[in-house]
CSV table of C-alpha atoms and ligand atoms in Angstrom, one decimal:
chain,number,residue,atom,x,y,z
A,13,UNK,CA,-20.1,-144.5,69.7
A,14,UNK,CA,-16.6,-145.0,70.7
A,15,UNK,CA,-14.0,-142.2,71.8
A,16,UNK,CA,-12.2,-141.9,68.6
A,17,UNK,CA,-15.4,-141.1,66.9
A,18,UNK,CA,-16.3,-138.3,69.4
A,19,UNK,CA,-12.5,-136.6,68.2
A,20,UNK,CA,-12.9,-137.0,64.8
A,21,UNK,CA,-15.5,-134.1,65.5
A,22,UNK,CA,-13.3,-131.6,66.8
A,23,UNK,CA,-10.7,-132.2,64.0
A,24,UNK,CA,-10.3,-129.2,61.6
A,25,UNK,CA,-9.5,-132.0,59.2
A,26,UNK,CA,-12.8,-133.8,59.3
A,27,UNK,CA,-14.7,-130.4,59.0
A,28,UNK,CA,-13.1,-129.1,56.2
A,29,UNK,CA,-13.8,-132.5,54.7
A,30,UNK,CA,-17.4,-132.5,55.5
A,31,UNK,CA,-17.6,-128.9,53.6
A,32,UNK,CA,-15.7,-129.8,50.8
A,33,UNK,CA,-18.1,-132.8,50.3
A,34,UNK,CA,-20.7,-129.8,50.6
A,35,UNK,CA,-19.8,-127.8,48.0
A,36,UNK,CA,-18.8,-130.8,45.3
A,37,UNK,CA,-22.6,-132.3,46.0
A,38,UNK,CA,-24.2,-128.6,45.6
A,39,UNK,CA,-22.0,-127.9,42.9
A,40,UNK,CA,-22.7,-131.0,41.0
A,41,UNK,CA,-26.7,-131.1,41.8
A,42,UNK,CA,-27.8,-129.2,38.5
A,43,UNK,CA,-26.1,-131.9,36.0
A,44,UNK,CA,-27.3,-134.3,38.6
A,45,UNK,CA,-30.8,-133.2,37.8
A,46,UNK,CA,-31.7,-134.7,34.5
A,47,UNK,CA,-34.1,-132.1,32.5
A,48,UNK,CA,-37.0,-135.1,32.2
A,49,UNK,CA,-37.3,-134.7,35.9
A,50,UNK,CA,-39.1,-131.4,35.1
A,51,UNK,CA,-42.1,-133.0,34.1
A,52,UNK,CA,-44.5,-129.7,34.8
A,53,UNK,CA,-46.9,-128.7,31.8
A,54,UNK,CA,-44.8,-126.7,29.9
A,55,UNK,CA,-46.9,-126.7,26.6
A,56,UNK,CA,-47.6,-122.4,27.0
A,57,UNK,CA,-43.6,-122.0,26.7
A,58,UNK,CA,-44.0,-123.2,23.1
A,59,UNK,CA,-45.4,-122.7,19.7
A,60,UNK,CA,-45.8,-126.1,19.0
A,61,UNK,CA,-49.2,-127.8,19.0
A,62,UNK,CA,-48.7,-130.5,16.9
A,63,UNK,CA,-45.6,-133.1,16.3
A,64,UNK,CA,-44.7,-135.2,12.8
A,65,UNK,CA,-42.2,-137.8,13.3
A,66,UNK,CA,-40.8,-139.5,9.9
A,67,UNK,CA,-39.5,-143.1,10.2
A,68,UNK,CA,-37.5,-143.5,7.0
A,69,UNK,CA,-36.8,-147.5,7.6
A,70,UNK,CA,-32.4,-148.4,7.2
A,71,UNK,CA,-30.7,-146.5,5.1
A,72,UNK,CA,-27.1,-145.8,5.9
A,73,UNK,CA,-25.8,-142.7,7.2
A,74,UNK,CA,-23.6,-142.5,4.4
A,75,UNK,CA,-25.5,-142.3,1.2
A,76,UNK,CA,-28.1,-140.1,3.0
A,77,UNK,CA,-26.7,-136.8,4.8
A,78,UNK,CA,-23.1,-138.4,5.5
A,79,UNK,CA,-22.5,-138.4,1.5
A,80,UNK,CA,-20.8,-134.8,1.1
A,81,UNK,CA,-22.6,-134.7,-2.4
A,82,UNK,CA,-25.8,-135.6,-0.6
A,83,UNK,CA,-27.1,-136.8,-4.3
A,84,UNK,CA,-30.0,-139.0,-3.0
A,85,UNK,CA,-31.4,-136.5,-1.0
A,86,UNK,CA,-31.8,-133.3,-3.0
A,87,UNK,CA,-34.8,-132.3,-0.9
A,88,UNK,CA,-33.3,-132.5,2.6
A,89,UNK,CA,-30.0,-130.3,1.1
A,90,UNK,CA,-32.0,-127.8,-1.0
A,91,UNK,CA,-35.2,-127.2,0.4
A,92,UNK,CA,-34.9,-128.4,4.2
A,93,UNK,CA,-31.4,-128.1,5.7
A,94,UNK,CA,-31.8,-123.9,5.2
A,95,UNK,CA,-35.1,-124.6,7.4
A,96,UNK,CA,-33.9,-127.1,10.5
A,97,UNK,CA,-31.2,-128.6,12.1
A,98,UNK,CA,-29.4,-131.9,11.6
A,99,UNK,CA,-27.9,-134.0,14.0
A,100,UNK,CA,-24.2,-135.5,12.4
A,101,UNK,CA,-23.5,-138.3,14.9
A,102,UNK,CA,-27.0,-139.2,15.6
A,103,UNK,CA,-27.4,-143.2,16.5
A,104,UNK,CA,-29.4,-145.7,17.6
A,105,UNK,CA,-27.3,-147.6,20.7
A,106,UNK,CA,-29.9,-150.2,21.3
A,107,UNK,CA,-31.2,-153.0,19.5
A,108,UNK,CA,-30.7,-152.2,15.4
A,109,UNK,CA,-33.8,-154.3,14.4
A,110,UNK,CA,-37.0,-152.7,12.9
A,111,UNK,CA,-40.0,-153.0,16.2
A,112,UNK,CA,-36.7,-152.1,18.7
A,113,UNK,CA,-35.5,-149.2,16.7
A,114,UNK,CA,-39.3,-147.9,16.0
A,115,UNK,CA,-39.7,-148.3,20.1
A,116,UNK,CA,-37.0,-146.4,21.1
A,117,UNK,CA,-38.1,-143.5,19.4
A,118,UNK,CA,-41.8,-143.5,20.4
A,119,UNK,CA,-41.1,-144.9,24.2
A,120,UNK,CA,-37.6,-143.1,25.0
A,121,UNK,CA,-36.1,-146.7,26.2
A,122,UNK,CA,-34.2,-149.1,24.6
A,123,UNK,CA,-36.0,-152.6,24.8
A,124,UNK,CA,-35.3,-155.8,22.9
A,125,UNK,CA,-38.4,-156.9,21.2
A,126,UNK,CA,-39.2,-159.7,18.7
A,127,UNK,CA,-38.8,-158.2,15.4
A,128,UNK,CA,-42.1,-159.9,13.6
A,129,UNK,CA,-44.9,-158.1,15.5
A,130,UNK,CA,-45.1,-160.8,18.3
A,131,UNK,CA,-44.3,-158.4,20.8
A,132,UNK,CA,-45.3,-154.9,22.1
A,133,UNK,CA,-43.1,-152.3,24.2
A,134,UNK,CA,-43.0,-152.5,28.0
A,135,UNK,CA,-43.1,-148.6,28.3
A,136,UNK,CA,-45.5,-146.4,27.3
A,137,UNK,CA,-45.4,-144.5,23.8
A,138,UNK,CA,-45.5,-140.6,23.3
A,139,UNK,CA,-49.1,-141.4,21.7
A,140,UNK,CA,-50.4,-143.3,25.0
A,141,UNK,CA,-48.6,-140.1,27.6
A,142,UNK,CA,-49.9,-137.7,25.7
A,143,UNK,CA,-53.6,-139.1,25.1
A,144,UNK,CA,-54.0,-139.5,28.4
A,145,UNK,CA,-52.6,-136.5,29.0
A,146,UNK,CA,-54.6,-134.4,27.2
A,147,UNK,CA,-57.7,-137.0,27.5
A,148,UNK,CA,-57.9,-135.9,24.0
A,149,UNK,CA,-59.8,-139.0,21.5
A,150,UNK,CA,-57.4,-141.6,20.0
A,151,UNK,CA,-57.6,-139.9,16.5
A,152,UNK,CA,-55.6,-136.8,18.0
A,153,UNK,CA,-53.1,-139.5,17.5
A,154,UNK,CA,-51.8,-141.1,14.6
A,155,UNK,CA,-49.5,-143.7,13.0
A,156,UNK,CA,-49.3,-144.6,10.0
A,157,UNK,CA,-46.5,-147.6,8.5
A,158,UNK,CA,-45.9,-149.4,5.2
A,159,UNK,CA,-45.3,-152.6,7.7
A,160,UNK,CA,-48.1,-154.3,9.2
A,161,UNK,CA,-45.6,-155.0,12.8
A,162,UNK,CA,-45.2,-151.5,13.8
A,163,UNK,CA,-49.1,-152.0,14.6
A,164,UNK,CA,-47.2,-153.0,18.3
A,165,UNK,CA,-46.3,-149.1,18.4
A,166,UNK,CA,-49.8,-148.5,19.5
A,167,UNK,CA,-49.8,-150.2,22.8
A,168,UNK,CA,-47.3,-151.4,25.5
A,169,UNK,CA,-46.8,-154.3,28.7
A,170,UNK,CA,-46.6,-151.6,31.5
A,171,UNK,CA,-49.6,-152.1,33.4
A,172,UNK,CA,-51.0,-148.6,34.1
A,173,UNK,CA,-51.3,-148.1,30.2
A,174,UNK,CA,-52.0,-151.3,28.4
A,175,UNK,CA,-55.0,-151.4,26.1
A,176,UNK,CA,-55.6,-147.7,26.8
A,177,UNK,CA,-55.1,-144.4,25.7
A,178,UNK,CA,-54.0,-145.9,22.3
A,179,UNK,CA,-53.6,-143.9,19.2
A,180,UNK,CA,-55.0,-144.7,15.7
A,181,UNK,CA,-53.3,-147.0,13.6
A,182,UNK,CA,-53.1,-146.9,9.8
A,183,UNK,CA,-50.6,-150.5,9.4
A,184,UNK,CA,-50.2,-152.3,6.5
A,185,UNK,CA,-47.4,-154.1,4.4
A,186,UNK,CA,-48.0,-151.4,1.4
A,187,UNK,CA,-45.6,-149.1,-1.2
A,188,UNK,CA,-44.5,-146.3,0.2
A,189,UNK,CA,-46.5,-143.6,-2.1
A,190,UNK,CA,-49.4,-145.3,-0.6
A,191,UNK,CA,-48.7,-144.4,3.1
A,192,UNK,CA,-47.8,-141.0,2.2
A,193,UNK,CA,-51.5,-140.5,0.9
A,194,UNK,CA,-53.3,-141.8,3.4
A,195,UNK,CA,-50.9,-140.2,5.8
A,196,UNK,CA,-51.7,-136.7,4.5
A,197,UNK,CA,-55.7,-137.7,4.2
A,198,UNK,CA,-55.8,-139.0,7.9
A,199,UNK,CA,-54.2,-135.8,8.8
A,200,UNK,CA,-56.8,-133.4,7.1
A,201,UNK,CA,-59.6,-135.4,8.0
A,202,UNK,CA,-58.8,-136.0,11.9
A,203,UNK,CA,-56.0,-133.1,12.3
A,204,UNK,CA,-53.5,-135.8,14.8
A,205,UNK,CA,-51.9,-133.6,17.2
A,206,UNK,CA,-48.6,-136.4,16.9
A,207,UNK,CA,-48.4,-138.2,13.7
A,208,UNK,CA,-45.9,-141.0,13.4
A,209,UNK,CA,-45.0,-141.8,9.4
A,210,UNK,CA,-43.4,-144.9,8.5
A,211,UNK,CA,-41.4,-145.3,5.4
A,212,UNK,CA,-40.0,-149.2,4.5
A,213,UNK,CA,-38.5,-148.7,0.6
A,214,UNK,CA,-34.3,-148.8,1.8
A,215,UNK,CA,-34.5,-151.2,4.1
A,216,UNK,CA,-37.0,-153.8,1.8
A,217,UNK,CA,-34.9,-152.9,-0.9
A,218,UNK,CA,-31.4,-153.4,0.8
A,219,UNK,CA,-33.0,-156.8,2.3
A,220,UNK,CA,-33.7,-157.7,-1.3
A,221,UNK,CA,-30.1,-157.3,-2.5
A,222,UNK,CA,-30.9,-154.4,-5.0
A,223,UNK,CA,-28.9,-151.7,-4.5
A,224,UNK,CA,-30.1,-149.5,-7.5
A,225,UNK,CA,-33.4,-149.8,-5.9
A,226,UNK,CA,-32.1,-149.5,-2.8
A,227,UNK,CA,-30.9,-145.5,-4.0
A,228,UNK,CA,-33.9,-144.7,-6.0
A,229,UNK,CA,-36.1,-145.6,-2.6
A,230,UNK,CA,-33.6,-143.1,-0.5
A,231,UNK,CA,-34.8,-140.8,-3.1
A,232,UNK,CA,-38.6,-141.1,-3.0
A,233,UNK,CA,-38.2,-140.9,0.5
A,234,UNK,CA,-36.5,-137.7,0.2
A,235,UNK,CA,-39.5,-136.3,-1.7
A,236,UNK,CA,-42.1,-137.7,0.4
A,237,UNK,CA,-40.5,-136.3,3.4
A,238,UNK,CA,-40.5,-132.9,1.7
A,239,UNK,CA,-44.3,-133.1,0.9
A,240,UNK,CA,-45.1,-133.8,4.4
A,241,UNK,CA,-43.1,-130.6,4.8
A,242,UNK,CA,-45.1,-128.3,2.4
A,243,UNK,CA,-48.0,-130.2,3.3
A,244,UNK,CA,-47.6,-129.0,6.9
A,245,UNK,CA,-46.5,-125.7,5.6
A,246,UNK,CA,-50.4,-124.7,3.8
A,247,UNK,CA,-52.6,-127.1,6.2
A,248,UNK,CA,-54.0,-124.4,8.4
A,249,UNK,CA,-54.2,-126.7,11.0
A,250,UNK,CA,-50.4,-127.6,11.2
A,251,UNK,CA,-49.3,-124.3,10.1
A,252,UNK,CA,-46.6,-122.4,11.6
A,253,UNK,CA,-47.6,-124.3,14.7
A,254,UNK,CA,-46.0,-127.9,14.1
A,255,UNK,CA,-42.6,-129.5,14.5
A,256,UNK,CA,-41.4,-131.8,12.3
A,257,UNK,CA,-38.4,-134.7,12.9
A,258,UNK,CA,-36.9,-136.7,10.2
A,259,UNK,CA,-35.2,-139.8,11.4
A,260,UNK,CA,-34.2,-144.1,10.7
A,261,UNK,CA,-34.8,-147.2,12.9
A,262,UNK,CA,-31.4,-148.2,12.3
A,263,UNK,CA,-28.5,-147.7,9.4
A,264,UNK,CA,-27.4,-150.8,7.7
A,265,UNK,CA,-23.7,-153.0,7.9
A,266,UNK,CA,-20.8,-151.1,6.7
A,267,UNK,CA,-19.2,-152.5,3.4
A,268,UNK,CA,-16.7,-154.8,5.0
A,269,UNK,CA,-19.0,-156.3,7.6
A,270,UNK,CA,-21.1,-159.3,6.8
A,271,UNK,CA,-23.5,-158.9,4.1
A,272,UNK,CA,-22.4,-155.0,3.9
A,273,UNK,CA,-25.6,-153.1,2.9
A,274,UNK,CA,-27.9,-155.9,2.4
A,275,UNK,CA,-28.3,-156.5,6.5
A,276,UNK,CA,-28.5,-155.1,9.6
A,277,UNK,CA,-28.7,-155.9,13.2
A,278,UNK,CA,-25.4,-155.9,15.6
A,279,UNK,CA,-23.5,-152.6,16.9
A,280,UNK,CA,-21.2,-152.3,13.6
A,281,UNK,CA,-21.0,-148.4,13.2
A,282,UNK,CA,-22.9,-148.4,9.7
A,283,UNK,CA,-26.0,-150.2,11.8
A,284,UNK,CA,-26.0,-147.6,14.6
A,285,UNK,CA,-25.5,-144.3,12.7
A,286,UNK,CA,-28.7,-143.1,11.5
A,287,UNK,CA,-30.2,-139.5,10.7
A,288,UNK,CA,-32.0,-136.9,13.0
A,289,UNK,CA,-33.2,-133.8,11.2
A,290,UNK,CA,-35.6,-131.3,12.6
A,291,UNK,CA,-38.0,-128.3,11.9
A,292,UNK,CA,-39.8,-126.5,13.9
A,293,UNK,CA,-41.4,-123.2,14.9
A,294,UNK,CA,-39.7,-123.3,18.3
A,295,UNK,CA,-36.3,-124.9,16.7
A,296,UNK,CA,-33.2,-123.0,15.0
A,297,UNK,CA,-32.8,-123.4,11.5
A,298,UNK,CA,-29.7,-123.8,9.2
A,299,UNK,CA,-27.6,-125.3,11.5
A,300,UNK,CA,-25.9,-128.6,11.8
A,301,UNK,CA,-25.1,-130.3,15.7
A,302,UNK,CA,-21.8,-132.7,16.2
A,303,UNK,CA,-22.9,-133.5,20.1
A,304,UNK,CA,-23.6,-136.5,20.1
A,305,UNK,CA,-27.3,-137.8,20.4
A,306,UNK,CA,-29.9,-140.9,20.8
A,307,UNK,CA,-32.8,-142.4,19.1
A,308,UNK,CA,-34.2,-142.2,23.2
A,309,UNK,CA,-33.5,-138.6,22.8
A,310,UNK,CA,-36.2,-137.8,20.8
A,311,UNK,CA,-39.6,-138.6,23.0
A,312,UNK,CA,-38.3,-136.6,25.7
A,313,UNK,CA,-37.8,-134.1,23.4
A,314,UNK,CA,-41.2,-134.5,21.7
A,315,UNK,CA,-43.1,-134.7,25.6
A,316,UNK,CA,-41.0,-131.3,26.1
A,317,UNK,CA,-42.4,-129.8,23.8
A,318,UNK,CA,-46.1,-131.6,24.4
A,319,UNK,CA,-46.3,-130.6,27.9
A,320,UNK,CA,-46.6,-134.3,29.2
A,321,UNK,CA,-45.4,-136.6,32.0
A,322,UNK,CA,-42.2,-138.9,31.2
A,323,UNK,CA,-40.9,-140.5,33.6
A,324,UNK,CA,-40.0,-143.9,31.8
A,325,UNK,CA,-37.9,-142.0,29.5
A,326,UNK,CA,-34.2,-143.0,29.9
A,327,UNK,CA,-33.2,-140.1,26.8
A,328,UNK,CA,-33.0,-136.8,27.9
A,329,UNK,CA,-34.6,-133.4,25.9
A,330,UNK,CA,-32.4,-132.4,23.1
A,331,UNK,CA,-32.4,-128.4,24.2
A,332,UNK,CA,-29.7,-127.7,21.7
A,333,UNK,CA,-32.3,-127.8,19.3
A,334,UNK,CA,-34.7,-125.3,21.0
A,335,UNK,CA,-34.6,-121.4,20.6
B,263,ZN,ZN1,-36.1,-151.3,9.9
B,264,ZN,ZN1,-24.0,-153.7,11.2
C-alpha cells in the first residue's frame, strides 16, 4: 500500500464518500431485491388453490379489448370486466411465434423455439415446479390445446426436470368447441390444481386470410372463456377458491405492416400487444391497469400464488393485481 493511499483514509472527503455510497446501496437494496427472490411457501397467505390459464391464440389487441366498442367480446365487457382486472398495455417482448409465446407464459423466460413442435423449453414450466412441488400426481396438472405442438409445453431441456414431474396433456389439431369440452370434462373428472386451455380459431383463421372468420372466432372465444368462468363459478371444487387469467401468444401485424392481420412474427406493435385479464378470489375486481406488463410476468405471478420455487423466472409477480 503506498503513502497516498494511507491519506486518502484520514480525508473527510473520502469518508463522507464512503457513507454516501452507504446510504445509496441501503437505500436502493429493496428495488434491488426482485420479489421472485422470495421463494418461501407462501400458499397459506392466499385463497387460491387452483389456477386456469386461457391461451386465446393471435388476435389483435385492437379488435379484442383495445376496440372501445369491444363488439367481439361482449362477455369479457358485460359479464367479466365488473369481476377482474385487465392489463391495457400488456405484451409479449419475446419471440411472437405460437411454441415461444405459449413458453413464456408457462416458464417465465423468453426463449426462441422452433415453431412446429420440434422443440421443447429449456426452463421448467409452472406445471413441472409446481408437481414437484407439491409431489402431487401429473393429473393435478393439466393442458389442454386445439394444436397438437403445444404438447412441447409439458416438458423442458433443463436437466434437473426433463422427463419428470410432467403434467397431463390433452393435444390435438381439433375445433375449438372441442377443447372446451374436454377441457371442462378433464377438469371434473381429475380436479387439475393448474389447467392450461388453449384456444387456435383467430390465429388459424387470420393465417387463412378470412377475416369474417377471423371475428366470429374472437367471438366464440369470448363465450368459451366465459363458460370456463361459470364453470369454475358452480364446480365445487374450483369454487370461490380458483384464479382465473385470460391471455394471447402473440397479437397479429398491424394494418400497414406486411401482410397486416393475416401474419405475425417480428416486434411490429400489433404482434406484441396482446391481452391479460384476470379473476380471482385473492385479485381486485373492476379495475383496469396502464403499468406496463409481460407475458414472463405471469408464472411468477401464478408460482406466487402456488406457493412454489422459481428461480428461472426472469418476469417478476404482478402484485398490482393482488388484494
Ligand atoms: Zn399463436
Ligand atoms: Zn407484426
Amino acid at each position: 500500500m503506498s503513502g497516498e493511499d494511507h491519506t486518502n483514509y484520514q480525508r473527510p472527503l473520502f469518508w463522507a464518500i464512503i457513507l454516501l455510497g452507504l446510504v445509496l446501496f441501503v437505500k436502493c437494496e429493496p428495488a434491488l431485491t426482485t420479489p421472485e427472490t422470495d421463494t418461501a411457501n407462501t400458499a397459506s397467505k392466499y385463497k387460491t388453490s387452483n389456477v386456469v390459464i386461457v391461451v386465446i391464440d393471435g388476435p389483435r389487441f385492437r379488435e379484442t379489448w383495445g376496440d372501445p366498442s369491444k363488439r367481439h367480446i361482449p362477455f369479457f365487457a358485460n359479464e367479466l370486466a365488473a369481476v377482474g382486472i385487465h392489463h391495457n398495455r400488456f405484451y409479449n417482448c419475446g419471440a411472437t411465434y405460437t411454441t415461444s409465446g405459449h413458453a413464456a407464459i408457462t416458464t417465465g423466460s423468453y426463449q426462441w423455439m422452433a415453431n412446429d413442435g420440434s422443440e421443447i423449453p429449456y426452463y421448467p414450466s409452472i406445471f413441472q415446479l409446481w408437481l414437484k412441488e407439491s409431489r402431487m400426481s401429473s393429473s393435478k396438472a393439466l393442458v389442454v390445446t386445439s394444436k397438437q405442438k403445444l404438447g412441447v409445453l409439458a416438458d423442458c431441456v433443463s436437466p434437473a426436470l426433463r422427463g419428470k414431474f410432467n403434467p397431463m396433456v390433452a393435444v390435438a389439431d381439433r375445433e375449438d368447441r372441442e377443447t372446451l369440452s374436454t377441457a371442462l370434462e378433464l377438469m371434473k373428472q381429475f380436479q387439475p390444481r393448474i389447467t392450461l386451455i388453449h384456444f387456435r380459431g383467430p390465429d388459424l383463421y387470420g393465417h387463412a386470410n378470412e377475416w369474417s372468420s377471423y371475428l366470429q372466432s374472437i367471438e366464440e372465444t369470448d363465450n368459451y372463456s366465459y363458460q370456463i368462468w361459470r364453470f369454475l363459478q358452480q364446480d365445487p371444487f374450483y369454487k370461490d377458491v380458483t384464479t382465473m387469467m385470460v391471455t394471447n401468444d402473440h397479437g397479429r401485424h398491424n394494418n400497414n405492416v406486411r401482410d397486416g392481420f393475416v401474419s405475425h412474427g417480428d416486434f411490429c406493435e400489433g404482434c406484441m400487444h396482446i391481452n391479460f385479464f384476470a379473476t380471482g378470489p385473492d385479485f381486485h375486481s373492476n379495475l383496469v391497469i396502464n403499468k406496463p406488463r409481460q407475458s414472463v410476468d405471469i408464472a411468477p405471478t401464478i408460482a406466487e400464488l402456488m406457493g412454489f420455487k422459481h428461480q428461472t423466472f426472469t418476469g417478476s409477480v404482478m402484485w398490482e393485481l393482488i388484494k
